[in-house]
Short mmCIF file of C-alpha atoms in Angstrom, two decimals:
data_model
loop_
_atom_site.label_atom_id
_atom_site.label_comp_id
_atom_site.label_asym_id
_atom_site.label_seq_id
_atom_site.Cartn_x
_atom_site.Cartn_y
_atom_site.Cartn_z
CA MET A 1 0.00 0.00 0.00
CA ALA A 2 1.35 3.40 -0.98
CA THR A 3 2.08 5.97 1.69
CA ILE A 4 -0.41 8.85 1.55
CA LEU A 5 1.40 12.18 1.54
CA ARG A 6 -0.04 15.48 2.75
CA HIS A 7 1.20 18.96 3.56
CA PRO A 8 0.03 20.26 6.95
CA ARG A 9 0.36 23.92 5.94
CA PRO A 10 0.49 24.38 2.15
CA GLY A 11 2.55 27.43 1.24
CA PHE A 12 4.41 27.54 4.55
CA MET A 13 7.71 25.94 5.53
CA TRP A 14 7.39 22.82 7.62
CA ASP A 15 10.38 20.78 8.77
CA TRP A 16 9.97 17.11 9.60
CA TRP A 17 12.36 14.32 10.44
CA ALA A 18 12.87 10.71 9.47
CA VAL A 19 15.38 7.90 9.87
CA ASP A 20 16.80 6.13 6.84
CA ALA A 21 17.35 2.41 6.39
CA GLN A 22 20.89 2.67 7.79
CA GLY A 23 19.78 4.54 10.92
CA PHE A 24 20.80 8.05 9.87
CA LEU A 25 18.80 11.13 10.77
CA VAL A 26 17.21 12.90 7.79
CA GLN A 27 15.54 16.32 7.75
CA PHE A 28 12.94 17.30 5.15
CA SER A 29 11.68 20.86 4.65
CA SER A 30 8.88 22.70 2.85
CA GLY A 31 6.91 19.85 1.36
CA PRO A 32 4.44 17.06 2.00
CA ALA A 33 5.00 14.32 4.56
CA PRO A 34 3.44 10.94 5.32
CA GLU A 35 -0.15 11.52 6.33
CA HIS A 36 0.17 9.74 9.68
CA LEU A 37 2.75 12.35 10.75
CA LEU A 38 0.09 15.07 10.64
CA ALA A 39 -1.37 13.69 13.86
CA HIS A 40 1.93 14.71 15.48
CA VAL A 41 2.29 18.22 13.99
CA ASP A 42 2.75 19.90 17.38
CA ARG A 43 5.49 17.45 18.37
CA VAL A 44 7.24 17.84 15.02
CA ASP A 45 7.04 21.64 15.25
CA ALA A 46 8.44 21.57 18.78
CA ALA A 47 11.33 19.34 17.69
CA ALA A 48 12.22 21.67 14.80
CA ALA A 49 12.12 24.71 17.09
CA TRP A 50 14.23 22.89 19.68
CA ALA A 51 16.85 21.97 17.07
CA GLU A 52 17.10 25.52 15.72
CA GLU A 53 17.59 26.89 19.21
CA ASN A 54 19.84 24.21 20.69
CA CYS A 55 21.73 22.87 17.67
CA PRO A 56 22.43 25.86 15.38
CA ALA A 57 25.49 24.08 13.95
CA TRP A 58 23.12 21.58 12.34
CA PHE A 59 21.97 24.32 9.98
CA ASP A 60 25.38 25.57 8.87
CA ASP A 61 25.57 24.39 5.26
CA ALA A 62 29.34 24.11 5.40
CA HIS A 63 29.45 21.49 8.16
CA ALA A 64 25.89 20.30 8.73
CA PRO A 65 25.73 16.76 10.18
CA LEU A 66 22.29 16.15 8.68
CA HIS A 67 21.09 14.48 5.55
CA ALA A 68 18.96 17.55 4.71
CA PHE A 69 16.49 17.84 1.84
CA SER A 70 14.08 20.55 0.76
CA CYS A 71 11.05 20.61 -1.50
CA ASN A 72 10.42 23.47 -3.93
CA GLY A 73 6.69 22.90 -4.24
CA GLU A 74 3.79 20.68 -3.33
CA LEU A 75 5.06 17.65 -5.23
CA PRO A 76 6.77 15.03 -3.04
CA VAL A 77 10.17 15.65 -4.63
CA TYR A 78 12.98 16.65 -2.28
CA THR A 79 16.48 17.77 -3.28
CA ARG A 80 19.48 17.43 -1.00
CA ASN A 81 20.78 20.65 0.54
CA SER A 82 24.06 19.30 1.87
CA VAL A 83 26.14 16.15 2.11
CA PRO A 84 27.39 15.58 5.66
CA ASP A 85 30.94 14.41 6.21
CA PHE A 86 29.86 12.56 9.35
CA PRO A 87 26.08 12.14 9.25
CA LEU A 88 24.20 12.01 12.52
CA ARG A 89 22.73 8.66 13.48
CA LEU A 90 19.29 8.53 15.01
CA SER A 91 20.84 6.85 18.06
CA ASP A 92 23.07 9.93 18.57
CA ALA A 93 20.31 12.50 18.13
CA PRO A 94 18.84 14.27 21.17
CA ALA A 95 15.58 12.76 22.39
CA ALA A 96 13.61 15.84 21.28
CA ILE A 97 14.48 14.99 17.67
CA ALA A 98 14.88 11.21 17.84
CA ASP A 99 11.35 10.70 19.18
CA VAL A 100 9.70 12.39 16.20
CA ALA A 101 12.20 11.10 13.61
CA ALA A 102 11.33 7.56 14.64
CA LEU A 103 7.76 8.18 13.48
CA VAL A 104 8.88 7.95 9.84
CA GLU A 105 11.27 5.32 8.54
CA LEU A 106 12.65 5.51 5.02
CA HIS A 107 12.57 2.25 3.08
CA LYS A 108 15.98 3.06 1.63
CA ALA A 109 19.28 4.48 2.76
CA VAL A 110 19.77 8.06 1.63
CA GLY A 111 23.35 7.38 0.59
CA ASP A 112 24.45 9.62 -2.25
CA ALA A 113 20.93 10.30 -3.54
CA TRP A 114 20.55 13.95 -4.49
CA THR A 115 16.82 13.77 -5.11
CA VAL A 116 14.25 11.80 -3.16
CA TYR A 117 10.81 11.11 -4.66
CA LEU A 118 8.73 10.23 -1.62
CA ASP A 119 5.89 8.89 -3.76
CA GLN A 120 8.20 6.23 -5.20
CA GLY A 121 8.25 4.08 -2.10
CA TRP A 122 10.76 5.95 0.05
CA VAL A 123 8.68 6.23 3.21
CA ARG A 124 6.67 4.13 5.60
CA ALA A 125 5.17 4.53 9.02
CA ALA A 126 7.43 3.38 11.83
CA ARG A 127 6.83 -0.06 13.22
CA GLY A 128 3.80 -0.01 15.47
CA GLU A 129 2.29 3.06 13.75
CA SER A 130 -0.73 2.78 11.52
CA PRO A 131 -0.59 4.87 8.34
CA GLY A 132 -4.13 6.16 8.73
#
């Protein structure tokens, strides 16, 4: 069954988190997300705000430790913003981020992918979560 994707606030930036198949933390910005994540919008918002305040080095393009992707529109196509030298594992992420990132697991490892098409089977609900 395909993952249903929705945007909680069309036209506004929204950052959400996931974990890839190798256990790395991935940040997605400005586009749709798996529908089940919308039930956790407040938690996801709080995690993004916490990261911006407490981990500003994560958002320095020169040395960001995140697999970070952004979406230019409503389509579920995300392009990589940066390639981390030492990407952050979910197990090393602060609880404020790890808890919400664990809500979305990517079917694949991000690896060297520069573009991620979420509607081509990249995402799933975390184990124990129902996608509806």
